């Protein structure tokens, strides 16, 4: 990287310098602006320390304002830049305005310039940056989700393999073929196909399934131990008082949301989770296109799964579900229940009081907090 540019350093004392970064695995494209002009666009190694050193050498005394898109580097670069006095925000890629020219002529250089200009214009909306320790707690929950996905995939592969070779799936004592108990897995491991190759192929699938089951058990134990620490114990206890919410769902909610107070209203929380409809309106025409595709993918499915349980156990939510089913299908009705359930766990976290089914005061407090 050529860093021979030597501006008149005194010009930047107490001045604002705006930096846009297009981050990639092997390099960063950086654009630097002042309040009146573009200073430079260049490429550097993917290291925050290199950029910090360049800014301090060439623009000493300036106020630095920086942004980059959320992506491969997560929040580590932002934490390093902020710690060095460079005010850095991370933005959602879909929230960066682009002209038609920028969309048609996309390059790293243009992307960096676009970000820098939007930072200078003050139109960038920052996403929340959690503490590094809490982000790693979140990673443990997300790792469990990945293991569950892998385990489900192997189960499908085993069923498909057995069907392909006309081998019946082992049944339980009650005649069910949906169980994956230890007894059923033992029966699977004992199945012998006409050839050694076919038998070994099935055994490898079963070994992979057992490996994922062991991983899942170990990770769940780690999460349970984490839920009992001082950081989470009280809030986990509060959330578990809500219908359909267990330890794993509580930990997912707490690690994904971090601080419930950063959502000023229930609508803000619903928008973050993805429990609101997308809407397309033009003139007199208005079209609701279903539940929003912009969501927290790790949280929405958990809230909806919990809503199915709550719709069978909580009298108030049973009534909500049945009323919603009279005017829409069940899949849409459960979203209504999920919104109500979301209000309940927001209420208990805000008030620090456990939810009790049928308590009028609790429902009133929920509505007050949702307003």
Tab-separated table of C-alpha atoms in Angstrom:
chain	number	residue	atom	x	y	z
A	1	UNK	CA	0.000	0.000	0.000
A	2	UNK	CA	1.326	3.423	-0.934
A	3	UNK	CA	1.110	5.747	2.109
A	4	UNK	CA	3.344	8.565	0.809
A	5	UNK	CA	0.554	11.146	0.874
A	6	UNK	CA	1.473	13.856	3.373
A	7	UNK	CA	-1.355	16.389	3.830
A	8	UNK	CA	-0.892	19.609	5.755
A	9	UNK	CA	-1.494	18.070	9.154
A	10	UNK	CA	-2.411	21.296	10.906
A	11	UNK	CA	-5.440	21.611	8.637
A	12	UNK	CA	-7.164	18.700	10.348
A	13	UNK	CA	-6.890	19.691	14.003
A	14	UNK	CA	-10.457	19.690	15.449
A	15	UNK	CA	-11.830	18.965	11.963
A	16	UNK	CA	-14.105	16.075	10.995
A	17	UNK	CA	-12.767	13.256	8.828
A	18	UNK	CA	-15.184	10.683	7.417
A	19	UNK	CA	-14.095	7.152	6.555
A	20	UNK	CA	-15.997	4.520	4.565
A	21	UNK	CA	-14.674	0.963	4.527
A	22	UNK	CA	-15.631	-1.884	2.237
A	23	UNK	CA	-14.326	-4.882	4.168
A	24	UNK	CA	-13.203	-8.127	2.552
A	25	UNK	CA	-11.225	-11.172	3.583
A	26	UNK	CA	-7.947	-10.197	1.885
A	27	UNK	CA	-8.196	-6.392	1.708
A	28	UNK	CA	-10.165	-3.308	2.734
A	29	UNK	CA	-11.120	-0.499	0.385
A	30	UNK	CA	-11.009	2.780	2.293
A	31	UNK	CA	-12.378	6.185	1.303
A	32	UNK	CA	-11.530	9.320	3.297
A	33	UNK	CA	-13.484	12.584	3.090
A	34	UNK	CA	-13.419	15.925	4.818
A	35	UNK	CA	-16.386	18.250	5.142
A	36	UNK	CA	-15.668	19.706	1.690
A	37	UNK	CA	-13.739	17.224	-0.452
A	38	UNK	CA	-12.644	13.669	-1.144
A	39	UNK	CA	-9.123	13.155	0.177
A	40	UNK	CA	-8.271	9.662	-0.973
A	41	UNK	CA	-9.529	6.187	-1.821
A	42	UNK	CA	-7.056	3.323	-1.378
A	43	UNK	CA	-6.712	-0.377	-0.589
A	44	UNK	CA	-5.046	-1.667	2.562
A	45	UNK	CA	-4.541	-4.985	4.388
A	46	UNK	CA	-7.573	-6.207	6.368
A	47	UNK	CA	-6.299	-4.876	9.675
A	48	UNK	CA	-7.782	-2.094	11.822
A	49	UNK	CA	-4.327	-1.279	13.222
A	50	UNK	CA	-3.098	-0.293	9.730
A	51	UNK	CA	-5.958	2.153	9.267
A	52	UNK	CA	-5.580	3.572	12.776
A	53	UNK	CA	-1.874	4.197	12.192
A	54	UNK	CA	-2.593	5.882	8.832
A	55	UNK	CA	-5.233	8.193	10.326
A	56	UNK	CA	-3.088	9.202	13.285
A	57	UNK	CA	-0.073	9.947	11.055
A	58	UNK	CA	-1.909	11.853	8.341
A	59	UNK	CA	-4.842	13.450	10.170
A	60	UNK	CA	-3.660	14.036	13.756
A	61	UNK	CA	-6.073	15.873	15.991
A	62	UNK	CA	-9.060	15.239	13.720
A	63	UNK	CA	-12.404	13.778	14.788
A	64	UNK	CA	-12.811	10.469	12.980
A	65	UNK	CA	-16.201	9.120	11.854
A	66	UNK	CA	-16.151	5.668	10.298
A	67	UNK	CA	-18.573	2.986	9.074
A	68	UNK	CA	-18.577	-0.387	7.348
A	69	UNK	CA	-21.138	-3.028	6.398
A	70	UNK	CA	-21.902	-5.911	8.737
A	71	UNK	CA	-20.353	-9.043	7.324
A	72	UNK	CA	-17.282	-11.215	7.507
A	73	UNK	CA	-15.400	-9.264	10.205
A	74	UNK	CA	-18.421	-8.929	12.497
A	75	UNK	CA	-17.820	-6.327	15.197
A	76	UNK	CA	-14.138	-6.949	15.902
A	77	UNK	CA	-12.921	-4.181	13.587
A	78	UNK	CA	-15.420	-1.701	15.061
A	79	UNK	CA	-14.287	-2.526	18.597
A	80	UNK	CA	-10.629	-2.005	17.657
A	81	UNK	CA	-11.350	1.290	15.901
A	82	UNK	CA	-13.510	2.638	18.720
A	83	UNK	CA	-10.901	1.669	21.301
A	84	UNK	CA	-8.352	3.744	19.331
A	85	UNK	CA	-10.580	6.834	19.242
A	86	UNK	CA	-12.091	6.289	15.784
A	87	UNK	CA	-15.871	6.559	16.152
A	88	UNK	CA	-16.951	3.550	14.115
A	89	UNK	CA	-20.424	2.167	13.452
A	90	UNK	CA	-21.531	-1.027	11.717
A	91	UNK	CA	-24.480	-0.756	9.334
A	92	UNK	CA	-26.904	-3.204	7.769
A	93	UNK	CA	-25.963	-3.646	4.081
A	94	UNK	CA	-29.593	-3.195	2.999
A	95	UNK	CA	-29.756	0.192	4.776
A	96	UNK	CA	-27.068	1.829	2.618
A	97	UNK	CA	-28.719	4.087	0.000
A	98	UNK	CA	-27.457	3.618	-3.538
A	99	UNK	CA	-27.972	5.523	-6.759
A	100	UNK	CA	-28.734	3.733	-10.018
A	101	UNK	CA	-25.146	4.383	-11.134
A	102	UNK	CA	-23.753	2.784	-7.967
A	103	UNK	CA	-25.934	-0.297	-8.429
A	104	UNK	CA	-24.934	-0.718	-12.079
A	105	UNK	CA	-21.238	0.011	-11.559
A	106	UNK	CA	-20.529	-1.850	-8.368
A	107	UNK	CA	-16.927	-2.006	-7.175
A	108	UNK	CA	-15.128	-1.951	-3.837
A	109	UNK	CA	-13.942	1.611	-4.490
A	110	UNK	CA	-17.470	2.873	-5.226
A	111	UNK	CA	-18.896	1.013	-2.212
A	112	UNK	CA	-16.332	2.605	0.107
A	113	UNK	CA	-17.074	6.060	-1.299
A	114	UNK	CA	-20.822	5.545	-0.929
A	115	UNK	CA	-20.408	4.615	2.740
A	116	UNK	CA	-18.108	7.579	3.384
A	117	UNK	CA	-20.529	10.069	1.798
A	118	UNK	CA	-23.460	8.636	3.755
A	119	UNK	CA	-21.466	8.905	6.993
A	120	UNK	CA	-20.759	12.562	6.183
A	121	UNK	CA	-24.442	13.165	5.413
A	122	UNK	CA	-25.419	11.621	8.746
A	123	UNK	CA	-27.830	9.146	7.166
A	124	UNK	CA	-26.238	5.937	8.406
A	125	UNK	CA	-28.218	3.953	10.995
A	126	UNK	CA	-25.936	1.926	13.245
A	127	UNK	CA	-26.772	-1.591	14.334
A	128	UNK	CA	-26.239	-2.610	17.940
A	129	UNK	CA	-22.756	-3.816	18.888
A	130	UNK	CA	-22.879	-6.231	21.859
A	131	UNK	CA	-20.098	-6.835	24.333
A	132	UNK	CA	-17.504	-9.302	23.078
A	133	UNK	CA	-18.185	-11.706	25.971
A	134	UNK	CA	-21.913	-11.693	25.350
A	135	UNK	CA	-21.403	-12.157	21.627
A	136	UNK	CA	-19.425	-15.310	22.389
A	137	UNK	CA	-22.242	-16.547	24.661
A	138	UNK	CA	-24.546	-16.004	21.683
A	139	UNK	CA	-22.163	-18.067	19.549
A	140	UNK	CA	-22.699	-21.046	21.866
A	141	UNK	CA	-26.471	-20.903	21.257
A	142	UNK	CA	-25.983	-20.532	17.508
A	143	UNK	CA	-23.534	-23.447	17.477
A	144	UNK	CA	-26.226	-25.609	19.048
A	145	UNK	CA	-28.608	-24.590	16.252
A	146	UNK	CA	-25.999	-25.665	13.691
A	147	UNK	CA	-25.585	-29.053	15.386
A	148	UNK	CA	-29.376	-29.558	15.438
A	149	UNK	CA	-29.458	-28.793	11.699
A	150	UNK	CA	-26.671	-31.300	11.016
A	151	UNK	CA	-28.406	-33.937	13.121
A	152	UNK	CA	-31.675	-33.404	11.244
A	153	UNK	CA	-29.868	-33.687	7.924
A	154	UNK	CA	-28.318	-37.030	8.922
A	155	UNK	CA	-31.717	-38.340	10.026
A	156	UNK	CA	-33.144	-37.492	6.593
A	157	UNK	CA	-30.170	-39.160	4.939
A	158	UNK	CA	-30.695	-42.359	6.933
A	159	UNK	CA	-34.404	-42.486	6.063
A	160	UNK	CA	-33.650	-41.850	2.387
A	161	UNK	CA	-30.919	-44.520	2.403
A	162	UNK	CA	-33.258	-47.122	3.897
A	163	UNK	CA	-36.034	-46.304	1.418
A	164	UNK	CA	-33.582	-46.486	-1.480
A	165	UNK	CA	-32.580	-50.011	-0.484
A	166	UNK	CA	-36.094	-51.140	0.543
A	167	UNK	CA	-35.156	-51.579	4.203
A	168	UNK	CA	-37.942	-50.792	6.721
A	169	UNK	CA	-37.212	-48.214	9.397
A	170	UNK	CA	-37.092	-49.801	12.886
A	171	UNK	CA	-40.357	-49.478	14.793
A	172	UNK	CA	-40.871	-48.720	18.478
A	173	UNK	CA	-42.963	-50.905	20.778
A	174	UNK	CA	-46.094	-48.906	19.955
A	175	UNK	CA	-45.530	-49.369	16.214
A	176	UNK	CA	-44.309	-45.812	15.527
A	177	UNK	CA	-41.628	-45.116	12.928
A	178	UNK	CA	-41.029	-41.516	14.008
A	179	UNK	CA	-38.854	-42.170	17.056
A	180	UNK	CA	-35.098	-41.665	17.222
A	181	UNK	CA	-34.616	-43.125	20.683
A	182	UNK	CA	-31.460	-44.953	21.755
A	183	UNK	CA	-33.265	-48.273	21.215
A	184	UNK	CA	-34.159	-47.330	17.629
A	185	UNK	CA	-30.611	-46.163	16.883
A	186	UNK	CA	-29.246	-49.436	18.262
A	187	UNK	CA	-31.571	-51.315	15.894
A	188	UNK	CA	-30.365	-49.153	13.006
A	189	UNK	CA	-26.735	-49.973	13.789
A	190	UNK	CA	-27.579	-53.685	13.779
A	191	UNK	CA	-29.205	-53.655	10.323
A	192	UNK	CA	-27.320	-55.801	7.802
A	193	UNK	CA	-27.679	-55.190	4.068
A	194	UNK	CA	-26.945	-57.824	1.398
A	195	UNK	CA	-23.464	-56.406	0.799
A	196	UNK	CA	-20.708	-55.281	3.125
A	197	UNK	CA	-20.530	-51.915	1.342
A	198	UNK	CA	-24.199	-51.157	1.973
A	199	UNK	CA	-23.931	-52.201	5.623
A	200	UNK	CA	-20.852	-50.038	6.183
A	201	UNK	CA	-22.497	-47.039	4.484
A	202	UNK	CA	-25.439	-47.259	6.900
A	203	UNK	CA	-23.115	-47.694	9.870
A	204	UNK	CA	-21.216	-44.512	8.916
A	205	UNK	CA	-24.507	-42.598	8.868
A	206	UNK	CA	-25.390	-43.975	12.313
A	207	UNK	CA	-21.966	-43.054	13.690
A	208	UNK	CA	-22.391	-39.500	12.429
A	209	UNK	CA	-25.817	-39.327	14.067
A	210	UNK	CA	-24.407	-40.534	17.384
A	211	UNK	CA	-21.600	-37.985	17.130
A	212	UNK	CA	-24.065	-35.121	16.653
A	213	UNK	CA	-26.248	-36.420	19.507
A	214	UNK	CA	-23.243	-36.401	21.821
A	215	UNK	CA	-22.292	-32.900	20.672
A	216	UNK	CA	-25.830	-31.690	21.262
A	217	UNK	CA	-25.879	-33.126	24.771
A	218	UNK	CA	-22.550	-31.511	25.642
A	219	UNK	CA	-23.492	-28.091	24.252
A	220	UNK	CA	-26.852	-28.186	26.040
A	221	UNK	CA	-25.068	-28.862	29.323
A	222	UNK	CA	-22.781	-25.888	28.685
A	223	UNK	CA	-25.774	-23.637	27.962
A	224	UNK	CA	-27.563	-24.837	31.095
A	225	UNK	CA	-24.485	-24.023	33.184
A	226	UNK	CA	-24.258	-20.610	31.507
A	227	UNK	CA	-27.934	-19.932	32.283
A	228	UNK	CA	-27.177	-20.315	35.999
A	229	UNK	CA	-24.481	-17.629	36.056
A	230	UNK	CA	-25.104	-14.228	37.627
A	231	UNK	CA	-25.428	-12.555	34.204
A	232	UNK	CA	-28.422	-14.664	33.149
A	233	UNK	CA	-29.979	-16.506	36.095
A	234	UNK	CA	-32.569	-13.903	37.123
A	235	UNK	CA	-33.787	-13.153	33.600
A	236	UNK	CA	-33.914	-16.841	32.644
A	237	UNK	CA	-36.140	-17.448	35.671
A	238	UNK	CA	-38.397	-14.564	34.619
A	239	UNK	CA	-38.699	-15.721	31.006
A	240	UNK	CA	-39.374	-19.331	31.980
A	241	UNK	CA	-42.520	-18.106	33.744
A	242	UNK	CA	-43.966	-17.223	30.312
A	243	UNK	CA	-45.935	-19.963	28.530
A	244	UNK	CA	-43.965	-21.898	25.933
A	245	UNK	CA	-40.583	-20.483	27.013
A	246	UNK	CA	-37.947	-22.868	28.380
A	247	UNK	CA	-34.293	-22.591	29.303
A	248	UNK	CA	-32.953	-22.803	25.754
A	249	UNK	CA	-35.485	-20.291	24.385
A	250	UNK	CA	-34.754	-17.957	27.305
A	251	UNK	CA	-31.019	-18.048	26.628
A	252	UNK	CA	-31.587	-17.473	22.908
A	253	UNK	CA	-33.789	-14.460	23.659
A	254	UNK	CA	-31.328	-12.976	26.154
A	255	UNK	CA	-28.214	-13.449	24.028
A	256	UNK	CA	-29.846	-12.172	20.834
A	257	UNK	CA	-31.613	-9.156	22.381
A	258	UNK	CA	-28.836	-8.393	24.908
A	259	UNK	CA	-30.711	-5.476	26.541
A	260	UNK	CA	-34.501	-5.278	26.259
A	261	UNK	CA	-34.372	-1.555	27.043
A	262	UNK	CA	-32.789	-0.789	23.676
A	263	UNK	CA	-36.234	-1.387	22.154
A	264	UNK	CA	-38.349	1.637	23.201
A	265	UNK	CA	-41.664	0.002	22.242
A	266	UNK	CA	-43.050	-3.455	21.525
A	267	UNK	CA	-43.315	-2.496	17.841
A	268	UNK	CA	-39.562	-1.912	17.670
A	269	UNK	CA	-38.988	-5.352	19.178
A	270	UNK	CA	-41.486	-6.984	16.791
A	271	UNK	CA	-39.715	-5.341	13.847
A	272	UNK	CA	-36.341	-6.656	15.025
A	273	UNK	CA	-37.619	-10.208	15.468
A	274	UNK	CA	-39.574	-10.095	12.197
A	275	UNK	CA	-43.168	-10.384	13.425
A	276	UNK	CA	-44.557	-7.563	11.312
A	277	UNK	CA	-45.943	-7.726	7.752
A	278	UNK	CA	-44.176	-6.345	4.706
A	279	UNK	CA	-46.243	-3.743	2.922
A	280	UNK	CA	-46.261	-2.320	-0.592
A	281	UNK	CA	-48.376	0.824	-1.093
A	282	UNK	CA	-48.711	3.184	-4.024
A	283	UNK	CA	-51.470	5.764	-4.312
A	284	UNK	CA	-54.762	4.130	-3.435
A	285	UNK	CA	-53.300	0.638	-3.735
A	286	UNK	CA	-51.997	-1.175	-0.689
A	287	UNK	CA	-50.740	-4.737	-0.573
A	288	UNK	CA	-49.638	-6.665	2.507
A	289	UNK	CA	-47.121	-9.259	1.349
A	290	UNK	CA	-46.970	-11.448	4.460
A	291	UNK	CA	-44.620	-11.621	7.404
A	292	UNK	CA	-41.446	-9.577	6.951
A	293	UNK	CA	-38.416	-11.203	5.334
A	294	UNK	CA	-36.198	-8.881	7.361
A	295	UNK	CA	-35.794	-10.626	10.687
A	296	UNK	CA	-33.504	-12.091	13.281
A	297	UNK	CA	-33.353	-15.614	11.853
A	298	UNK	CA	-32.082	-17.109	15.119
A	299	UNK	CA	-34.932	-15.676	17.176
A	300	UNK	CA	-38.104	-15.616	15.093
A	301	UNK	CA	-38.435	-19.372	14.684
A	302	UNK	CA	-37.970	-19.839	18.437
A	303	UNK	CA	-40.689	-17.323	19.292
A	304	UNK	CA	-43.083	-18.945	16.803
A	305	UNK	CA	-42.327	-22.438	18.142
A	306	UNK	CA	-43.012	-21.173	21.664
A	307	UNK	CA	-46.235	-19.566	20.429
A	308	UNK	CA	-47.539	-22.967	19.264
A	309	UNK	CA	-47.010	-24.307	22.789
A	310	UNK	CA	-48.494	-21.206	24.432
A	311	UNK	CA	-51.563	-21.405	22.173
A	312	UNK	CA	-52.348	-24.768	23.807
A	313	UNK	CA	-51.529	-23.950	27.430
A	314	UNK	CA	-52.297	-20.290	28.238
A	315	UNK	CA	-56.049	-19.477	28.432
A	316	UNK	CA	-55.579	-15.896	27.232
A	317	UNK	CA	-53.457	-16.937	24.258
A	318	UNK	CA	-55.811	-19.801	23.420
A	319	UNK	CA	-58.574	-17.206	23.075
A	320	UNK	CA	-56.320	-14.986	20.923
A	321	UNK	CA	-55.486	-17.902	18.641
A	322	UNK	CA	-59.094	-19.048	18.220
A	323	UNK	CA	-60.256	-15.505	17.488
A	324	UNK	CA	-57.477	-15.028	14.915
A	325	UNK	CA	-58.315	-18.364	13.237
A	326	UNK	CA	-61.816	-17.088	12.459
A	327	UNK	CA	-60.407	-14.472	10.071
A	328	UNK	CA	-57.136	-16.020	8.819
A	329	UNK	CA	-55.367	-19.348	8.390
A	330	UNK	CA	-53.513	-21.050	11.245
A	331	UNK	CA	-50.047	-20.035	10.035
A	332	UNK	CA	-50.980	-16.360	10.152
A	333	UNK	CA	-52.926	-16.754	13.390
A	334	UNK	CA	-49.866	-18.093	15.172
A	335	UNK	CA	-47.979	-14.891	14.269
A	336	UNK	CA	-50.647	-12.953	16.185
A	337	UNK	CA	-50.060	-15.243	19.173
A	338	UNK	CA	-46.281	-14.802	18.796
A	339	UNK	CA	-46.717	-11.016	19.002
A	340	UNK	CA	-48.728	-11.398	22.213
A	341	UNK	CA	-46.174	-13.808	23.645
A	342	UNK	CA	-43.392	-11.391	22.718
A	343	UNK	CA	-45.212	-8.668	24.656
A	344	UNK	CA	-45.319	-10.957	27.670
A	345	UNK	CA	-41.633	-11.724	27.793
A	346	UNK	CA	-40.867	-8.060	27.173
A	347	UNK	CA	-43.137	-7.185	30.099
A	348	UNK	CA	-41.497	-9.573	32.548
A	349	UNK	CA	-38.000	-8.399	31.600
A	350	UNK	CA	-38.980	-4.742	31.954
A	351	UNK	CA	-40.930	-5.126	35.215
A	352	UNK	CA	-38.733	-7.880	36.746
A	353	UNK	CA	-41.903	-9.714	37.797
A	354	UNK	CA	-42.840	-13.254	36.810
A	355	UNK	CA	-45.759	-13.805	34.468
A	356	UNK	CA	-48.763	-15.607	35.922
A	357	UNK	CA	-51.459	-16.935	33.633
A	358	UNK	CA	-54.807	-15.226	33.974
A	359	UNK	CA	-53.523	-12.368	36.117
A	360	UNK	CA	-55.341	-9.203	35.042
A	361	UNK	CA	-52.634	-6.978	36.486
A	362	UNK	CA	-49.995	-8.707	34.389
A	363	UNK	CA	-51.986	-8.277	31.198
A	364	UNK	CA	-52.619	-4.624	32.004
A	365	UNK	CA	-48.945	-4.068	32.638
A	366	UNK	CA	-48.150	-5.809	29.355
A	367	UNK	CA	-50.428	-3.474	27.429
A	368	UNK	CA	-48.996	-0.445	29.209
A	369	UNK	CA	-45.435	-1.461	28.359
A	370	UNK	CA	-46.403	-2.247	24.774
A	371	UNK	CA	-47.861	1.248	24.255
